[in-house]
Coordinates of C-alpha atoms in Angstrom, one line a residue:
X1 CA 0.0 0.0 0.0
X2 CA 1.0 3.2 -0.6
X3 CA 0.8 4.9 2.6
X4 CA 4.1 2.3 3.5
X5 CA 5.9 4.4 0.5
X6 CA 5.0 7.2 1.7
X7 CA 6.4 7.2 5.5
X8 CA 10.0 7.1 3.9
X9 CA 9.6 10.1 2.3
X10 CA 9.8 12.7 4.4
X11 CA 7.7 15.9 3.7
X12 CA 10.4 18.4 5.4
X13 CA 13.6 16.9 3.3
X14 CA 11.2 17.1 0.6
X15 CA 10.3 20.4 0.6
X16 CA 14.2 21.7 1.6
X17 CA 15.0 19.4 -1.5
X18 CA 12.6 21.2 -4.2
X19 CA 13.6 24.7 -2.7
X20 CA 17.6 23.7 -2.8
X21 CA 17.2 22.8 -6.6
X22 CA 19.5 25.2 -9.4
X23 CA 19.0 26.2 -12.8
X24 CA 21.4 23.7 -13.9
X25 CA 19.4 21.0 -12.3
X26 CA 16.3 22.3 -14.2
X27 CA 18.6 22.2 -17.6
X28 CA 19.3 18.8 -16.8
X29 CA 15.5 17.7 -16.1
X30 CA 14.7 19.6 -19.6
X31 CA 17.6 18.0 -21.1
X32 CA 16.3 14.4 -20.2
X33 CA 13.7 12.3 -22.2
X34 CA 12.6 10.0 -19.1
X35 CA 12.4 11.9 -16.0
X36 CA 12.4 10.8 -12.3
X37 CA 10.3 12.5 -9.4
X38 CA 14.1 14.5 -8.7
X39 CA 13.8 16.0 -12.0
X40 CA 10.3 16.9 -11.2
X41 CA 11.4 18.5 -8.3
X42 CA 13.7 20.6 -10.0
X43 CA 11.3 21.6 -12.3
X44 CA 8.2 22.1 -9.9
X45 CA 11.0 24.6 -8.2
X46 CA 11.4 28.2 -7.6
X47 CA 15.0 28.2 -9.9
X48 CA 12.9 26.6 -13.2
X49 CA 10.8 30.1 -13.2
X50 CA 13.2 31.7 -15.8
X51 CA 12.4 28.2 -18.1
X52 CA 8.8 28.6 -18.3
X53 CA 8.5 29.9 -21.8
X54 CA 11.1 26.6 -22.5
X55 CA 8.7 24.2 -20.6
X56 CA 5.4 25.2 -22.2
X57 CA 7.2 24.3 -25.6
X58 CA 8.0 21.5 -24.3
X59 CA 4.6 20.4 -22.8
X60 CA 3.4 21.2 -26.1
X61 CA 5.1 19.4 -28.2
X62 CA 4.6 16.2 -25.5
X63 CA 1.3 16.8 -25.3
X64 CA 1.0 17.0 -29.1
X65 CA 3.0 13.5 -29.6
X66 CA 0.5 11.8 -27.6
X67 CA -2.9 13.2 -27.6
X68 CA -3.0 15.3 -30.8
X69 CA -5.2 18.1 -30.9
X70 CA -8.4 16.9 -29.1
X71 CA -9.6 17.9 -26.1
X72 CA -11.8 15.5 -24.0
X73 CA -14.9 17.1 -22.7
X74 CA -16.9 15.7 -19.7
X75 CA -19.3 17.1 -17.4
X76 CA -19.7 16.6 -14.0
X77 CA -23.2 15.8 -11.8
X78 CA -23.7 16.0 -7.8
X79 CA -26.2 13.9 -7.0
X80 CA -26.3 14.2 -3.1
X81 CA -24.8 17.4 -0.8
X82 CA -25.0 14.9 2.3
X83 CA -22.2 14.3 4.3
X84 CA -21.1 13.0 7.5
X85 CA -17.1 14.9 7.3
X86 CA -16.0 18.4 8.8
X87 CA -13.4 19.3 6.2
X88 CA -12.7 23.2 7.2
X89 CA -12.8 24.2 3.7
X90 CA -15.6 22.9 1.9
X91 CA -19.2 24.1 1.7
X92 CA -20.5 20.7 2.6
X93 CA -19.1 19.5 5.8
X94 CA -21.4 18.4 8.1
X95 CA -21.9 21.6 10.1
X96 CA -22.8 24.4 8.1
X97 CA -26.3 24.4 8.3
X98 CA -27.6 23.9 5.1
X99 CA -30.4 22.1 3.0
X100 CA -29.5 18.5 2.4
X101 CA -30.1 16.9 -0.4
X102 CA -30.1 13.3 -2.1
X103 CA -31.9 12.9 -5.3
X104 CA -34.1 10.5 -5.6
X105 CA -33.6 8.1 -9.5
X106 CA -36.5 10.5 -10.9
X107 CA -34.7 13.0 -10.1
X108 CA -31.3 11.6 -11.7
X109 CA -33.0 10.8 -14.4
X110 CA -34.0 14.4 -15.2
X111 CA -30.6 15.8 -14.5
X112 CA -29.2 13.2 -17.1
X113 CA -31.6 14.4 -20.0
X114 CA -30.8 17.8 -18.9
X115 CA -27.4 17.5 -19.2
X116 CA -28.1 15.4 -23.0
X117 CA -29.6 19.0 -24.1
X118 CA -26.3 21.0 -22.9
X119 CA -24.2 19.3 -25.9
X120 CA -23.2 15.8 -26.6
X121 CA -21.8 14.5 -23.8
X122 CA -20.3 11.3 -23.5
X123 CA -18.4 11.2 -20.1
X124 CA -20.1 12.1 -17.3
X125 CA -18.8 12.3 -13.7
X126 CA -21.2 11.4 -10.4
X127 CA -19.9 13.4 -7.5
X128 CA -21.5 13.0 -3.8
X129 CA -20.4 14.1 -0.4
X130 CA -19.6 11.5 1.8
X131 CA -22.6 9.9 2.7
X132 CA -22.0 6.1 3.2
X133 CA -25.0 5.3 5.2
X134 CA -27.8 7.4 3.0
X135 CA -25.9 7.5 0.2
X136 CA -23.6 4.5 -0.2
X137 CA -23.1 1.7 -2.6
X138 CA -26.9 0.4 -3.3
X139 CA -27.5 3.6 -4.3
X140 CA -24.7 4.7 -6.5
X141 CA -25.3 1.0 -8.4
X142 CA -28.9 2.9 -8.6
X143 CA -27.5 5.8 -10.3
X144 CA -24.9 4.0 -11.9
X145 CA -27.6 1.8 -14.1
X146 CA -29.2 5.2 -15.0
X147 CA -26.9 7.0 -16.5
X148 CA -25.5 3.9 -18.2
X149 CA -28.4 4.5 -20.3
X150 CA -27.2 8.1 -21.2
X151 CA -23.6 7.9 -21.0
X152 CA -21.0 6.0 -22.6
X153 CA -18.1 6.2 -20.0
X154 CA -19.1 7.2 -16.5
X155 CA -16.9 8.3 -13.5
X156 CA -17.4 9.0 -9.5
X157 CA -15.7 11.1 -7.2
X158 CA -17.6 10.1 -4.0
X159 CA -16.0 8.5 -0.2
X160 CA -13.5 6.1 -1.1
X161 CA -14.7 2.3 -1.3
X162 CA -13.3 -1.1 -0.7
X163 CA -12.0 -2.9 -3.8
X164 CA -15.1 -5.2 -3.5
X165 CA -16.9 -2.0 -3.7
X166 CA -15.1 -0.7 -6.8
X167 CA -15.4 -4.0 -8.6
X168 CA -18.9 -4.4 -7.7
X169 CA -19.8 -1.1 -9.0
X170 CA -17.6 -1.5 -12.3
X171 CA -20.9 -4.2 -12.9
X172 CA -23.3 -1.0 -12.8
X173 CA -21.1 0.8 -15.6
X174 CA -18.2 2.6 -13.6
X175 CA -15.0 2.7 -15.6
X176 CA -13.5 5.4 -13.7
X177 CA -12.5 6.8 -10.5
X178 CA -11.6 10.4 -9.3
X179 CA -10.4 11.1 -5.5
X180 CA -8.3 14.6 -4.3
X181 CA -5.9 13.1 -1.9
X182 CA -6.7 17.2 -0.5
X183 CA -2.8 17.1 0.7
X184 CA -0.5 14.2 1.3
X185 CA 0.8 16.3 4.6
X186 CA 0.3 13.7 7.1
X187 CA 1.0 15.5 10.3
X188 CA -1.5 18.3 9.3
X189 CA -4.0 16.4 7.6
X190 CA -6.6 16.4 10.5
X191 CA -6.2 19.8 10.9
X192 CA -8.3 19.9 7.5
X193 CA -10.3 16.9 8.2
X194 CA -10.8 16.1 12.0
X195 CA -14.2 14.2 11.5
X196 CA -15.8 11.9 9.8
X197 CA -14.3 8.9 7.6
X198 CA -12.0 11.2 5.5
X199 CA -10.1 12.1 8.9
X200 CA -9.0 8.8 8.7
X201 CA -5.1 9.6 6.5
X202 CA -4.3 5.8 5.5
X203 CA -7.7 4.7 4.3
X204 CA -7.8 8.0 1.9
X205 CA -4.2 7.5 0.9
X206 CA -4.9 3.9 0.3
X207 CA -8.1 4.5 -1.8
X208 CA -6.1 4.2 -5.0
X209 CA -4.2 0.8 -4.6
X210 CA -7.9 -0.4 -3.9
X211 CA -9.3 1.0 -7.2
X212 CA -6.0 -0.8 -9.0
X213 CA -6.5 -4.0 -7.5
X214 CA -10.4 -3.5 -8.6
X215 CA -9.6 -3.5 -12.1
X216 CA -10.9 0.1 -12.4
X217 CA -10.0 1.5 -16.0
X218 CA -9.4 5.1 -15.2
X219 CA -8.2 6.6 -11.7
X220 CA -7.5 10.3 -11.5
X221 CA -5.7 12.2 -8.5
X222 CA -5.5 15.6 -7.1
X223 CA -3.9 17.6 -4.5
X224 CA -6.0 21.0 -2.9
X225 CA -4.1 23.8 -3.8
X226 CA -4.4 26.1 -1.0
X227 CA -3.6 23.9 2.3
X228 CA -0.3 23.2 2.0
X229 CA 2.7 24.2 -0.3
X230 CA 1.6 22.9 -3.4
X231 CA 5.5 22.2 -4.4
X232 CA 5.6 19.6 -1.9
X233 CA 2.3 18.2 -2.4
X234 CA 2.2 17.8 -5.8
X235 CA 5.3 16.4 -5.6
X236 CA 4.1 14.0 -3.3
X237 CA 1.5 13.1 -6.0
X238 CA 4.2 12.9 -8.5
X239 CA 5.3 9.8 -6.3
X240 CA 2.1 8.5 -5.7
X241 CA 1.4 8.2 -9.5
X242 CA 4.9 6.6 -10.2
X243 CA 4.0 4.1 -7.6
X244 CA 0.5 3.4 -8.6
X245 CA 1.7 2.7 -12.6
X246 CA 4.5 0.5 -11.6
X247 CA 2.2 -1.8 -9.6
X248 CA -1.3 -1.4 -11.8
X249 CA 0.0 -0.3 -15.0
X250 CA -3.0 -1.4 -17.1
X251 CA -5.1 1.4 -15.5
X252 CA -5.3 5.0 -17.3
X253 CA -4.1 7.7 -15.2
X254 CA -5.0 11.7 -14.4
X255 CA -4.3 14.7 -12.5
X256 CA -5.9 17.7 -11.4
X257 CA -5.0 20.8 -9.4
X258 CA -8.0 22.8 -8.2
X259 CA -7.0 25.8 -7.0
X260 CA -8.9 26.6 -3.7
X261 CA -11.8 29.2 -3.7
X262 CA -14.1 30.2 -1.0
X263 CA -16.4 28.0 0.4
X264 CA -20.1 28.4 1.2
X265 CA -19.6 28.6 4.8
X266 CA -16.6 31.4 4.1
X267 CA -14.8 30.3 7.1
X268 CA -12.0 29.1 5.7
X269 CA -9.6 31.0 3.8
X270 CA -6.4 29.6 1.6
X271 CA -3.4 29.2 3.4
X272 CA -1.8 28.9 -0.1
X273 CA -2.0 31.2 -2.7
X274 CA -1.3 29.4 -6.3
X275 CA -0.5 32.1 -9.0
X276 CA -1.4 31.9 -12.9
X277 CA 2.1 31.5 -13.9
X278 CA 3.0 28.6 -10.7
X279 CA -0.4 27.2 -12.5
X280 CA 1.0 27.2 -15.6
X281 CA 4.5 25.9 -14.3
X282 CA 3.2 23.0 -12.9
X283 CA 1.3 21.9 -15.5
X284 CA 4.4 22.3 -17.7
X285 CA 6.3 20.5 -15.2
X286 CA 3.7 17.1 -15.0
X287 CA 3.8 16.8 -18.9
X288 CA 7.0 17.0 -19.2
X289 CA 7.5 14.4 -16.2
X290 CA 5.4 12.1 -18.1
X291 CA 3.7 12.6 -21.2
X292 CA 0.9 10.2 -21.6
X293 CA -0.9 11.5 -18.3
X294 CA -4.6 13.2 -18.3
X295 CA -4.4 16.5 -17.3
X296 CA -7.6 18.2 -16.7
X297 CA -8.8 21.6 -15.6
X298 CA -12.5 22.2 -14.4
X299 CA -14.8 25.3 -14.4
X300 CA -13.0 26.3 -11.0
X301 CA -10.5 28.1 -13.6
X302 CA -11.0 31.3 -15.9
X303 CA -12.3 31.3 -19.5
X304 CA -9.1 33.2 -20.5
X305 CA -6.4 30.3 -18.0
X306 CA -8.5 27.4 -19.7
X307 CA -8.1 29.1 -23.2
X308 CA -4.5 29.7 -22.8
X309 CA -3.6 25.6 -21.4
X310 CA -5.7 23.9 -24.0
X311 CA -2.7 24.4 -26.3
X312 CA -0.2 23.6 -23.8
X313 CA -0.7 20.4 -21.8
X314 CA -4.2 20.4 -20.7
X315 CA -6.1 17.6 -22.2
X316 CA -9.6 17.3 -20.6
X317 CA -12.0 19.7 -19.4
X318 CA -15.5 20.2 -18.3
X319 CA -17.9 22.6 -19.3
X320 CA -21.2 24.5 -18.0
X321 CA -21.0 22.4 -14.8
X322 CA -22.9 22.9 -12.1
X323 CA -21.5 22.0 -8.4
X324 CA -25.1 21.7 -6.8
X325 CA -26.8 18.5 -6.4
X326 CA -29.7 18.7 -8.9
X327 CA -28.4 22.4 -10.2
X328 CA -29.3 21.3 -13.9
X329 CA -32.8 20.5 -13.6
X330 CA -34.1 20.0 -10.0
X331 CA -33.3 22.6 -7.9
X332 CA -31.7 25.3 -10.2
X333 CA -31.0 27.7 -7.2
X334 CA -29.2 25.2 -4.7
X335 CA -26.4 25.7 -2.9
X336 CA -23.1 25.0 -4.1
X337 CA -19.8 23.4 -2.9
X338 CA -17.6 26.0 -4.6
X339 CA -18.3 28.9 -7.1
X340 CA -16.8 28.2 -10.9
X341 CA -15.3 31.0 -12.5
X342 CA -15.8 29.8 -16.2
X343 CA -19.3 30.3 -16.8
X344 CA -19.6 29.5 -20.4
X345 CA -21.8 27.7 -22.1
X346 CA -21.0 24.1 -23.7
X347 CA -21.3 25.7 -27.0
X348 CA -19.3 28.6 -26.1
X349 CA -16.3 26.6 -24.6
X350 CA -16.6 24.5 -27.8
X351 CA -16.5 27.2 -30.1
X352 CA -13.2 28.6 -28.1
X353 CA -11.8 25.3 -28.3
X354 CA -12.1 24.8 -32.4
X355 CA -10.8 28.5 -32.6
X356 CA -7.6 27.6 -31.4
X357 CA -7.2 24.9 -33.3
X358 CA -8.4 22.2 -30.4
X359 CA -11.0 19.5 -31.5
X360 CA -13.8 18.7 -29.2
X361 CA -14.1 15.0 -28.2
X362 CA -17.2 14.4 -26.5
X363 CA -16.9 10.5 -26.6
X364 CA -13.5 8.6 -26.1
X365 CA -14.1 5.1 -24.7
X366 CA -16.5 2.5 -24.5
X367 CA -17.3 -0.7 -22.9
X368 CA -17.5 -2.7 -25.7
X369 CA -13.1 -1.6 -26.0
X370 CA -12.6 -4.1 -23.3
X371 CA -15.0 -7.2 -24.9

């Protein structure tokens, strides 16, 4: 498991490691076809500032190589606002007093055809808070055999599961898995999350090698920016996904790095400020590190920052998503977890995407692939 990995790497030598790197160990890391998580380092580092121009052409040409000039589109749907954690920073821990909300399969239903008259999305994404007793496995499976019927490659970013769990549901359609790690700082973890399931470090951690040994097609990963320093943490992630390849290497992999904004409860401010160029430069950084990776940015981001990656390394994104459980169809006006900043519509981001030269891909797996 990987939470045995990762107490012998030590988040303080880290950190002095990444801030001690040079411009001729950056010149090196560009200078190398194959990269190891000291290279990324180096280029995830204060000193590779004066390289970004150098890096972007990089991460284009990578990105070029191995996904062309497509763009995968997905769209994501919260289905349920219920949860049993505290996490300080998001709008639906368990405290702030707020409506609740679990859909019911009617309602699901409705959000799904909803969503069919946005655009033609293929790859949809089920998000929940972490409900496991109101909103657990029975009723994912529900909602899984739903949208099966709408979708052709469906996702979840829910609590993390068991592998029994994960295979069970892969039965019900699911052929991929999403889950922010939030930070891979162990000693302050629980300040972030100090109740509920999620406050529990290993199991979180561990969620992944579960989702390998289930067989699960597609796992993505993500680190919070805004708890921690995100040069150590994403560098922590940059060891996680070395790990999890060499040991389930069948299984397709992504990364994300949502940027925090205010929550609904606006108690929580980041501790963490991630710029537009340190956005840029990490992105640069994890396509040159390895080039077949997903790299995906979400609504959380600006028209013009989305506009500007899609050329440069990013190779999925979402569009006119709604972070509300039933904010489609049901309940239009609902509360959200976090407020997007790219408010476009499907068309709209579309149209942006074919300007630059970027082809919209709305449907890029199947089932039937694996028969």
């Amino acid at each position: 498991m990987f939470s045995e990995e990762l107490d012998k790497i030590s988040w303080e030598r880290t950190t002095e490691e990444i801030y001690a790197k040079t411009e001729a160990d950056v010149r090196r890391a560009l200078g190398k076809g194959l990269l190891n998580v000291d290279d990324f380092k180096a280029l995830v580092s204060p000193a590779a500032e004066p390289y970004l121009e150098v890096m972007a052409q990089l991460s284009r040409k990578y990105t070029l190589e191995r996904f062309g000039r497509t763009m995968s589109m997905f769209i994501p749907l919260y289905i349920t606002n219920s949860c049993t954690n505290s996490c300080v920073y998001c709008g639906f821990h368990a405290s702030n007093p707020m409506k609740r909300t679990i859909l019911t399969m009617e309602e699901i239903e409705n959000e799904l055809k909803a969503i069919k008259r946005l655009g033609p999305y293929e790859n949809l994404l089920i998000v929940t808070g972490e409900n496991p007793v109101k909103a657990g496995v029975p009723y994912l499976a529900k909602a899984l055999d739903i949208a099966k019927r709408y979708f052709s490659n469906l996702k979840i970013e829910v609590m993390p599961l068991s592998a029994e769990e994960y295979k069970e549901l892969t039965g019900h359609g699911l052929n991929g898995v999403i889950c922010f790690q939030e930070t891979y700082n162990r000693a302050r973890y629980n300040v972030y999350h100090p109740r509920g399931q999620k406050a529990n470090f290993e199991w979180r951690v561990n969620g992944f090698d579960r989702m390998g040994q289930a067989g699960v097609h597609s796992i993505g990963m993500g680190v919070l920016i805004g708890l921690e320093d995100w040069r150590t943490d994403i560098t922590m992630m940059a060891y996680h996904l070395r790990y999890l390849q060499k040991y389930y290497w069948k299984t397709k992999y992504s990364v994300n790095f949502p940027r925090m904004r205010p929550a609904e409860n606006e108690g929580f401010q980041p501790n963490v400020i991630m710029s537009d160029r340190q956005l840029a430069q990490v992105t640069f950084a994890m396509r040159i590190f390895d080039h077949d990776v997903d790299i995906s940015y979400s609504t959380r981001e600006p028209a013009s920052i989305r506009d500007n990656m899609a050329t440069l390394g990013v190779t999925t994104m979402s569009a006119e998503s709604k972070t509300e459980p039933g904010g489609y169809f049901t309940y239009p006006q609902a509360l959200e977890q976090f407020h997007i900043s790219d408010d476009r519509t499907t068309a709209e981001v579309a149209a942006a995407l074919k300007a630059l030269g970027r082809e919209p891909v709305w449907k890029d797996w199947d089932q039937s692939f694996d028969r």
